[in-house]
Amino acid sequence: MQKREFFMREAIRLASENIISAKGGPFGCVVVRNGEIIARAANSVTSSNDPTAHAEVNAIRLACKFLNAFQLSDCEIYTSCEPCPMCLGALYWARPKAIYFGASKTDAADSGFDDSFIYNQLELSSAERSIPQIQLLNEEATVPFKEWKTLLNKIEY
């Protein structure tokens, strides 16, 4: 249990350090494999002008590059705050063994990082969402999926 607290404190340290460096929001994340930190990252949304540069996404990218793999199935994630919807989706795609978080999404919302709008949008049908989602060329767009199904040398994920 002490190790987990050590890793969480490192994620929290990254979040605090990120405020001082003014590179992004107060979020930090570490990826741990076999009791060792293999990647650490902080939020860099504002410094990189990249809305996807959240701490978890940045850490996933670094860890996958380090491991030369597209999944983190034997890793644990320690993030200073409960993941937002985008990060949670990315973490599920990365398939870690466990996700540990410090602050809650309510704590984040109280500081101006409120994701409830996105959570609410996900509950709506595509037609009801605030950003229009309009399907085009469905028949043509399904061709690559049909090709994928028959591909013999594909890498499953």
Coordinates of N, CA, C and O in Angstrom, one line a residue:
M1 N 0.8 -1.2 0.0 CA 0.0 0.0 0.0 C 0.9 1.3 0.0 O 0.5 2.2 -0.6
Q2 N 2.0 1.2 0.7 CA 2.9 2.4 0.7 C 3.4 2.8 -0.7 O 3.5 3.9 -0.9
K3 N 3.6 1.8 -1.5 CA 4.1 2.1 -2.9 C 3.0 2.8 -3.6 O 3.3 3.8 -4.4
R4 N 1.8 2.4 -3.5 CA 0.7 3.1 -4.2 C 0.6 4.6 -3.8 O 0.5 5.5 -4.6
E5 N 0.8 4.8 -2.5 CA 0.8 6.2 -2.0 C 2.0 7.0 -2.6 O 1.9 8.2 -2.9
F6 N 3.1 6.4 -2.7 CA 4.3 7.0 -3.3 C 4.0 7.4 -4.7 O 4.3 8.5 -5.1
F7 N 3.4 6.5 -5.5 CA 3.1 6.8 -6.9 C 2.1 7.9 -7.0 O 2.2 8.8 -7.9
M8 N 1.1 7.9 -6.2 CA 0.1 8.9 -6.2 C 0.7 10.3 -5.8 O 0.3 11.3 -6.4
R9 N 1.5 10.3 -4.8 CA 2.2 11.5 -4.5 C 3.0 12.1 -5.6 O 3.1 13.3 -5.8
E10 N 3.6 11.2 -6.4 CA 4.4 11.7 -7.6 C 3.4 12.3 -8.6 O 3.7 13.4 -9.2
A11 N 2.3 11.7 -8.8 CA 1.3 12.3 -9.7 C 0.8 13.7 -9.2 O 0.7 14.7 -10.0
I12 N 0.6 13.8 -7.9 CA 0.2 15.0 -7.3 C 1.3 16.1 -7.4 O 1.1 17.3 -7.7
R13 N 2.6 15.6 -7.2 CA 3.7 16.5 -7.3 C 3.8 17.1 -8.7 O 4.0 18.3 -8.9
L14 N 3.6 16.3 -9.7 CA 3.6 16.7 -11.1 C 2.5 17.8 -11.4 O 2.7 18.8 -12.1
A15 N 1.3 17.6 -10.8 CA 0.2 18.5 -10.9 C 0.6 19.9 -10.3 O 0.4 20.9 -10.9
S16 N 1.1 19.8 -9.1 CA 1.5 21.1 -8.5 C 2.7 21.8 -9.2 O 2.6 23.0 -9.4
E17 N 3.6 21.0 -9.7 CA 4.7 21.6 -10.4 C 4.3 22.2 -11.7 O 4.8 23.2 -12.2
N18 N 3.2 21.6 -12.3 CA 2.7 22.1 -13.6 C 2.1 23.5 -13.4 O 2.1 24.3 -14.3
I19 N 1.5 23.8 -12.2 CA 0.9 25.1 -12.0 C 2.1 26.1 -12.0 O 1.9 27.2 -12.6
I20 N 3.2 25.8 -11.3 CA 4.3 26.7 -11.2 C 4.9 27.0 -12.6 O 5.3 28.1 -12.9
S21 N 5.0 25.9 -13.4 CA 5.6 26.1 -14.7 C 4.7 26.7 -15.7 O 5.2 27.2 -16.8
A22 N 3.4 26.8 -15.4 CA 2.4 27.4 -16.3 C 2.3 26.7 -17.6 O 2.0 27.4 -18.6
K23 N 2.5 25.4 -17.7 CA 2.5 24.7 -18.9 C 1.1 24.1 -19.2 O 0.8 23.7 -20.3
G24 N 0.2 24.1 -18.1 CA -1.1 23.6 -18.3 C -1.8 23.5 -16.9 O -1.4 24.1 -16.0
G25 N -2.9 22.8 -16.9 CA -3.7 22.7 -15.7 C -3.1 21.8 -14.6 O -2.1 21.2 -14.8
P26 N -3.7 21.8 -13.5 CA -3.2 21.1 -12.3 C -3.4 19.6 -12.3 O -4.1 19.1 -11.4
F27 N -2.9 19.0 -13.3 CA -3.1 17.5 -13.4 C -1.8 16.8 -13.7 O -1.0 17.3 -14.5
G28 N -1.5 15.7 -13.0 CA -0.3 14.9 -13.2 C -0.7 13.4 -13.3 O -1.7 13.0 -12.7
C29 N 0.2 12.6 -13.9 CA -0.1 11.2 -14.1 C 1.2 10.4 -14.2 O 2.2 10.9 -14.8
V30 N 1.3 9.3 -13.6 CA 2.4 8.4 -13.8 C 1.9 7.0 -14.2 O 0.8 6.6 -13.8
V31 N 2.7 6.3 -15.0 CA 2.4 4.9 -15.4 C 3.4 4.1 -14.7 O 4.6 4.3 -14.8
V32 N 3.0 3.0 -14.1 CA 3.8 2.1 -13.3 C 3.8 0.7 -13.9 O 2.7 0.2 -14.1
R33 N 4.9 0.1 -14.0 CA 5.0 -1.3 -14.5 C 6.0 -2.0 -13.6 O 7.1 -1.5 -13.4
N34 N 5.6 -3.1 -13.0 CA 6.5 -3.9 -12.1 C 7.1 -3.1 -11.0 O 8.3 -3.2 -10.7
G35 N 6.3 -2.2 -10.4 CA 6.8 -1.4 -9.3 C 7.7 -0.2 -9.7 O 8.2 0.4 -8.8
E36 N 7.8 0.1 -11.0 CA 8.7 1.2 -11.5 C 7.9 2.1 -12.3 O 7.1 1.7 -13.1
I37 N 8.2 3.4 -12.1 CA 7.6 4.4 -13.0 C 8.2 4.4 -14.3 O 9.4 4.5 -14.5
I38 N 7.4 4.2 -15.4 CA 8.0 4.1 -16.7 C 7.6 5.4 -17.5 O 8.2 5.6 -18.6
A39 N 6.6 6.1 -17.0 CA 6.2 7.4 -17.7 C 5.6 8.3 -16.7 O 4.9 7.9 -15.8
R40 N 5.9 9.6 -16.8 CA 5.3 10.6 -16.0 C 5.0 11.8 -16.9 O 5.8 12.1 -17.8
A41 N 3.8 12.4 -16.6 CA 3.4 13.5 -17.5 C 2.5 14.4 -16.7 O 1.8 14.0 -15.8
A42 N 2.4 15.7 -17.2 CA 1.4 16.6 -16.7 C 0.6 17.1 -17.9 O 0.9 16.9 -19.0
N43 N -0.4 17.8 -17.5 CA -1.3 18.5 -18.5 C -0.5 19.5 -19.3 O 0.2 20.3 -18.6
S44 N -0.6 19.6 -20.6 CA 0.1 20.6 -21.4 C -0.8 21.2 -22.4 O -0.4 21.6 -23.5
V45 N -2.1 21.3 -22.1 CA -3.1 21.8 -23.0 C -2.8 23.2 -23.5 O -2.7 23.4 -24.7
T46 N -2.5 24.1 -22.6 CA -2.3 25.5 -23.0 C -0.9 25.8 -23.6 O -0.8 26.6 -24.5
S47 N 0.1 25.1 -23.1 CA 1.4 25.3 -23.7 C 1.6 24.6 -25.1 O 2.4 25.1 -25.8
S48 N 0.9 23.6 -25.3 CA 1.0 22.9 -26.6 C -0.1 23.3 -27.6 O -0.1 22.8 -28.7
N49 N -1.1 24.0 -27.1 CA -2.3 24.3 -27.9 C -3.0 23.0 -28.4 O -3.4 22.9 -29.6
D50 N -3.0 22.1 -27.6 CA -3.6 20.7 -27.9 C -4.6 20.4 -26.9 O -4.3 20.0 -25.7
P51 N -5.9 20.4 -27.2 CA -6.9 20.1 -26.2 C -6.9 18.7 -25.7 O -7.6 18.3 -24.7
T52 N -6.2 17.8 -26.4 CA -6.1 16.4 -26.0 C -4.9 16.1 -25.1 O -4.6 15.0 -24.6
A53 N -4.1 17.1 -24.8 CA -2.8 17.0 -24.1 C -3.0 17.0 -22.6 O -2.4 17.7 -21.8
H54 N -4.0 16.1 -22.1 CA -4.2 15.9 -20.7 C -3.1 15.0 -20.1 O -2.4 14.3 -20.9
A55 N -2.9 15.1 -18.8 CA -1.8 14.4 -18.2 C -1.9 12.9 -18.5 O -0.9 12.2 -18.9
E56 N -3.1 12.3 -18.5 CA -3.3 10.9 -18.7 C -2.9 10.5 -20.2 O -2.2 9.5 -20.4
V57 N -3.4 11.3 -21.1 CA -3.1 11.0 -22.5 C -1.6 11.2 -22.8 O -1.0 10.3 -23.4
N58 N -1.0 12.2 -22.2 CA 0.5 12.4 -22.4 C 1.2 11.2 -21.8 O 2.2 10.8 -22.4
A59 N 0.8 10.8 -20.6 CA 1.5 9.7 -20.0 C 1.3 8.4 -20.7 O 2.3 7.6 -20.9
I60 N 0.1 8.1 -21.2 CA -0.1 6.9 -22.1 C 0.8 6.9 -23.3 O 1.4 5.9 -23.6
R61 N 0.9 8.1 -23.9 CA 1.8 8.1 -25.1 C 3.2 7.8 -24.8 O 3.9 7.1 -25.5
L62 N 3.7 8.4 -23.7 CA 5.1 8.2 -23.3 C 5.3 6.7 -22.9 O 6.3 6.1 -23.3
A63 N 4.4 6.2 -22.2 CA 4.5 4.8 -21.7 C 4.5 3.8 -22.9 O 5.3 2.9 -23.0
C64 N 3.6 4.0 -23.8 CA 3.5 3.2 -25.0 C 4.8 3.3 -25.9 O 5.2 2.3 -26.4
K65 N 5.3 4.5 -26.0 CA 6.5 4.6 -26.7 C 7.7 3.9 -26.0 O 8.4 3.2 -26.7
F66 N 7.8 4.1 -24.7 CA 8.8 3.4 -23.9 C 8.7 1.9 -24.1 O 9.7 1.2 -24.3
L67 N 7.5 1.3 -24.0 CA 7.3 -0.1 -24.1 C 7.3 -0.6 -25.6 O 7.3 -1.8 -25.8
N68 N 7.2 0.3 -26.5 CA 7.0 -0.1 -27.9 C 5.8 -1.0 -28.1 O 5.8 -2.1 -28.7
A69 N 4.7 -0.5 -27.5 CA 3.4 -1.3 -27.5 C 2.3 -0.3 -27.5 O 2.4 0.8 -27.1
F70 N 1.1 -0.8 -27.9 CA -0.1 0.1 -28.0 C -1.0 -0.2 -26.8 O -2.1 0.4 -26.8
Q71 N -0.7 -1.1 -25.9 CA -1.5 -1.3 -24.8 C -0.6 -1.4 -23.5 O 0.6 -1.7 -23.6
L72 N -1.2 -1.1 -22.4 CA -0.5 -1.0 -21.1 C -1.1 -2.0 -20.1 O -1.3 -1.8 -19.0
S73 N -1.3 -3.2 -20.6 CA -2.1 -4.3 -19.9 C -1.4 -4.7 -18.6 O -2.0 -5.2 -17.7
D74 N -0.1 -4.5 -18.5 CA 0.6 -4.9 -17.3 C 1.0 -3.7 -16.5 O 1.9 -3.8 -15.6
C75 N 0.3 -2.6 -16.7 CA 0.7 -1.3 -16.0 C -0.5 -0.9 -15.1 O -1.6 -1.3 -15.3
E76 N -0.1 0.0 -14.2 CA -1.1 0.7 -13.3 C -0.9 2.2 -13.6 O 0.2 2.7 -13.9
I77 N -2.1 2.9 -13.6 CA -2.1 4.4 -13.8 C -2.4 5.0 -12.5 O -3.3 4.7 -11.8
Y78 N -1.6 6.1 -12.2 CA -1.8 6.9 -11.0 C -2.0 8.3 -11.5 O -1.1 8.9 -12.1
T79 N -3.2 8.9 -11.3 CA -3.5 10.2 -11.8 C -4.0 11.1 -10.7 O -4.7 10.6 -9.8
S80 N -3.6 12.3 -10.7 CA -3.9 13.2 -9.6 C -5.3 13.5 -9.4 O -5.8 14.0 -8.4
C81 N -6.1 13.3 -10.5 CA -7.5 13.6 -10.5 C -8.3 12.5 -11.3 O -7.8 11.9 -12.2
E82 N -9.5 12.3 -10.9 CA -10.4 11.3 -11.6 C -10.4 11.7 -13.1 O -10.6 12.9 -13.4
P83 N -10.2 10.7 -13.9 CA -10.1 11.0 -15.4 C -11.4 11.6 -15.9 O -12.5 11.2 -15.6
C84 N -11.2 12.6 -16.9 CA -12.3 13.1 -17.6 C -12.8 12.1 -18.6 O -12.2 11.1 -18.8
P85 N -13.9 12.4 -19.3 CA -14.4 11.4 -20.2 C -13.4 11.0 -21.3 O -13.3 9.8 -21.7
M86 N -12.7 12.0 -21.9 CA -11.7 11.6 -22.9 C -10.6 10.7 -22.4 O -10.3 9.7 -23.0
C87 N -10.1 11.1 -21.2 CA -9.0 10.3 -20.6 C -9.5 9.0 -20.2 O -8.7 8.0 -20.4
L88 N -10.7 8.9 -19.7 CA -11.2 7.6 -19.3 C -11.3 6.7 -20.5 O -10.9 5.5 -20.5
G89 N -11.8 7.2 -21.6 CA -11.8 6.4 -22.9 C -10.4 6.0 -23.3 O -10.2 4.8 -23.7
A90 N -9.5 6.9 -23.3 CA -8.1 6.6 -23.7 C -7.5 5.5 -22.7 O -6.8 4.6 -23.2
L91 N -7.8 5.6 -21.4 CA -7.3 4.6 -20.5 C -7.9 3.2 -20.8 O -7.2 2.2 -20.7
Y92 N -9.2 3.2 -21.1 CA -9.8 1.9 -21.4 C -9.2 1.3 -22.7 O -9.0 0.1 -22.8
W93 N -8.9 2.2 -23.7 CA -8.2 1.6 -24.9 C -6.8 1.1 -24.5 O -6.4 0.1 -25.1
A94 N -6.2 1.8 -23.6 CA -4.8 1.3 -23.2 C -4.8 0.1 -22.3 O -3.8 -0.6 -22.3
R95 N -5.9 -0.2 -21.7 CA -6.2 -1.5 -21.0 C -5.2 -1.7 -19.8 O -4.6 -2.8 -19.7
P96 N -5.0 -0.7 -18.9 CA -4.2 -0.9 -17.7 C -4.8 -1.9 -16.8 O -6.0 -2.1 -16.8
K97 N -4.0 -2.4 -15.8 CA -4.6 -3.3 -14.8 C -5.5 -2.6 -13.8 O -6.4 -3.1 -13.3
A98 N -5.1 -1.3 -13.5 CA -5.8 -0.5 -12.5 C -5.6 1.0 -12.8 O -4.5 1.3 -13.3
I99 N -6.6 1.8 -12.3 CA -6.4 3.2 -12.4 C -6.7 3.7 -11.0 O -7.7 3.4 -10.4
Y100 N -5.7 4.4 -10.4 CA -5.8 5.1 -9.1 C -5.9 6.6 -9.3 O -5.2 7.1 -10.1
F101 N -6.8 7.2 -8.6 CA -6.9 8.7 -8.8 C -7.0 9.4 -7.4 O -7.4 8.8 -6.4
G102 N -6.6 10.6 -7.4 CA -6.6 11.4 -6.1 C -7.9 12.2 -6.0 O -8.8 11.8 -5.4
A103 N -7.9 13.4 -6.5 CA -9.0 14.3 -6.4 C -10.2 13.7 -7.3 O -10.0 13.0 -8.2
S104 N -11.4 14.0 -6.9 CA -12.6 13.6 -7.6 C -13.0 14.5 -8.7 O -12.5 15.7 -8.8
K105 N -13.8 14.1 -9.6 CA -14.3 15.0 -10.7 C -15.1 16.2 -10.1 O -15.1 17.3 -10.6
T106 N -15.7 16.0 -8.9 CA -16.3 17.1 -8.2 C -15.3 18.1 -7.7 O -15.5 19.3 -7.8
D107 N -14.2 17.6 -7.2 CA -13.1 18.5 -6.7 C -12.6 19.3 -7.9 O -12.4 20.6 -7.8
A108 N -12.5 18.7 -9.1 CA -12.0 19.4 -10.3 C -13.1 20.5 -10.7 O -12.7 21.6 -11.0
A109 N -14.3 20.1 -10.7 CA -15.4 21.0 -11.1 C -15.4 22.2 -10.2 O -15.6 23.3 -10.7
D110 N -15.2 22.0 -8.9 CA -15.2 23.1 -7.9 C -14.1 24.1 -8.2 O -14.1 25.3 -7.8
S111 N -13.0 23.7 -9.0 CA -11.9 24.6 -9.4 C -12.0 25.1 -10.8 O -11.1 25.6 -11.3
G112 N -13.1 24.8 -11.4 CA -13.3 25.3 -12.8 C -13.1 24.3 -13.9 O -13.2 24.6 -15.1
F113 N -12.8 23.1 -13.5 CA -12.6 22.0 -14.5 C -13.8 21.1 -14.5 O -13.7 19.9 -14.1
D114 N -15.0 21.6 -15.0 CA -16.2 20.8 -14.9 C -16.5 20.1 -16.2 O -16.7 20.7 -17.2
D115 N -16.5 18.8 -16.1 CA -16.8 18.0 -17.3 C -18.2 17.5 -17.4 O -18.6 16.7 -18.2
S116 N -19.1 18.0 -16.5 CA -20.5 17.5 -16.5 C -21.2 17.7 -17.8 O -22.0 16.9 -18.2
F117 N -20.8 18.8 -18.5 CA -21.4 19.1 -19.8 C -21.2 17.9 -20.7 O -22.1 17.5 -21.4
I118 N -19.9 17.4 -20.7 CA -19.6 16.3 -21.6 C -20.3 15.0 -21.2 O -20.9 14.3 -22.0
Y119 N -20.3 14.8 -19.9 CA -21.0 13.6 -19.4 C -22.5 13.7 -19.8 O -23.1 12.7 -20.3
N120 N -23.1 14.8 -19.7 CA -24.5 15.0 -20.1 C -24.7 14.8 -21.6 O -25.7 14.3 -22.0
Q121 N -23.8 15.4 -22.4 CA -23.9 15.2 -23.8 C -23.8 13.7 -24.3 O -24.5 13.3 -25.2
L122 N -23.1 12.9 -23.6 CA -22.9 11.5 -23.9 C -24.3 10.8 -23.7 O -24.5 9.7 -24.3
E123 N -25.1 11.3 -22.8 CA -26.4 10.7 -22.6 C -27.4 10.9 -23.7 O -28.4 10.2 -23.8
L124 N -27.1 12.0 -24.5 CA -28.1 12.4 -25.5 C -27.8 11.6 -26.8 O -26.7 11.1 -27.1
S125 N -28.9 11.5 -27.6 CA -28.7 10.9 -29.0 C -27.8 11.9 -29.8 O -27.7 13.1 -29.5
S126 N -27.3 11.4 -30.9 CA -26.4 12.3 -31.7 C -27.2 13.5 -32.2 O -26.6 14.6 -32.2
A127 N -28.4 13.4 -32.5 CA -29.2 14.5 -33.0 C -29.5 15.5 -31.9 O -29.7 16.7 -32.3
E128 N -29.5 15.2 -30.7 CA -29.8 16.1 -29.6 C -28.6 16.8 -29.0 O -28.7 17.8 -28.3
R129 N -27.4 16.4 -29.4 CA -26.1 17.0 -28.9 C -25.9 18.5 -29.3 O -26.4 18.8 -30.4
S130 N -25.2 19.2 -28.6 CA -25.0 20.7 -28.9 C -24.1 20.9 -30.1 O -24.2 21.9 -30.8
I131 N -23.2 19.9 -30.4 CA -22.4 20.0 -31.7 C -23.1 19.0 -32.6 O -23.1 17.8 -32.3
P132 N -23.6 19.4 -33.8 CA -24.3 18.5 -34.7 C -23.4 17.4 -35.1 O -22.2 17.6 -35.4
Q133 N -23.9 16.2 -35.1 CA -23.3 15.0 -35.7 C -24.1 14.5 -36.8 O -25.3 14.0 -36.5
I134 N -23.6 14.5 -38.0 CA -24.4 14.2 -39.2 C -23.7 13.1 -39.9 O -22.6 13.2 -40.3
Q135 N -24.4 11.9 -40.1 CA -23.8 10.8 -40.8 C -23.8 11.1 -42.3 O -24.8 11.5 -42.9
L136 N -22.7 10.8 -43.0 CA -22.6 10.9 -44.4 C -21.9 9.7 -45.0 O -21.0 9.1 -44.4
L137 N -22.3 9.3 -46.2 CA -21.7 8.2 -47.0 C -21.5 6.9 -46.2 O -20.4 6.3 -46.3
N138 N -22.5 6.5 -45.4 CA -22.4 5.3 -44.6 C -22.0 4.1 -45.4 O -21.1 3.3 -45.0
E139 N -22.6 3.9 -46.6 CA -22.3 2.7 -47.4 C -20.8 2.7 -47.8 O -20.2 1.6 -47.7
E140 N -20.3 3.8 -48.2 CA -18.9 3.9 -48.6 C -18.0 3.8 -47.4 O -16.9 3.2 -47.5
A141 N -18.4 4.3 -46.3 CA -17.5 4.3 -45.1 C -17.4 3.0 -44.5 O -16.4 2.7 -43.7
T142 N -18.3 2.1 -44.8 CA -18.2 0.7 -44.2 C -17.3 -0.2 -45.0 O -16.9 -1.3 -44.5
V143 N -16.9 0.2 -46.2 CA -16.0 -0.6 -47.0 C -14.7 -0.9 -46.3 O -14.3 -2.1 -46.3
P144 N -14.0 0.0 -45.7 CA -12.8 -0.3 -45.0 C -13.0 -1.4 -43.9 O -12.1 -2.2 -43.6
F145 N -14.1 -1.3 -43.2 CA -14.4 -2.3 -42.2 C -14.6 -3.7 -42.7 O -14.2 -4.7 -42.2
K146 N -15.3 -3.8 -43.9 CA -15.4 -5.1 -44.6 C -14.1 -5.6 -45.0 O -13.8 -6.8 -44.9
E147 N -13.2 -4.7 -45.5 CA -11.9 -5.1 -45.9 C -11.1 -5.6 -44.6 O -10.3 -6.6 -44.7
W148 N -11.2 -4.9 -43.5 CA -10.5 -5.3 -42.3 C -10.9 -6.7 -41.8 O -10.1 -7.5 -41.4
K149 N -12.2 -7.0 -41.9 CA -12.7 -8.3 -41.5 C -12.1 -9.5 -42.2 O -11.9 -10.5 -41.7
T150 N -11.7 -9.2 -43.5 CA -11.1 -10.3 -44.3 C -9.6 -10.3 -44.3 O -9.0 -11.2 -44.8
L151 N -9.0 -9.3 -43.7 CA -7.5 -9.2 -43.7 C -7.0 -10.3 -42.8 O -7.4 -10.5 -41.7
L152 N -6.0 -11.1 -43.3 CA -5.5 -12.2 -42.6 C -4.3 -11.8 -41.7 O -4.1 -12.4 -40.7
N153 N -3.5 -10.8 -42.1 CA -2.3 -10.4 -41.3 C -2.5 -9.2 -40.4 O -1.6 -8.5 -40.2
K154 N -3.7 -9.0 -39.9 CA -4.0 -7.8 -39.1 C -3.5 -8.0 -37.7 O -3.4 -9.2 -37.2
I155 N -3.2 -6.9 -37.0 CA -2.9 -7.0 -35.6 C -4.1 -6.6 -34.8 O -4.6 -5.5 -34.9
E156 N -4.7 -7.6 -34.1 CA -5.9 -7.3 -33.4 C -5.7 -6.4 -32.2 O -4.6 -6.5 -31.6
Y157 N -6.7 -5.6 -31.8 CA -6.6 -4.8 -30.6 C -8.0 -4.6 -30.1 O -8.9 -5.1 -30.5

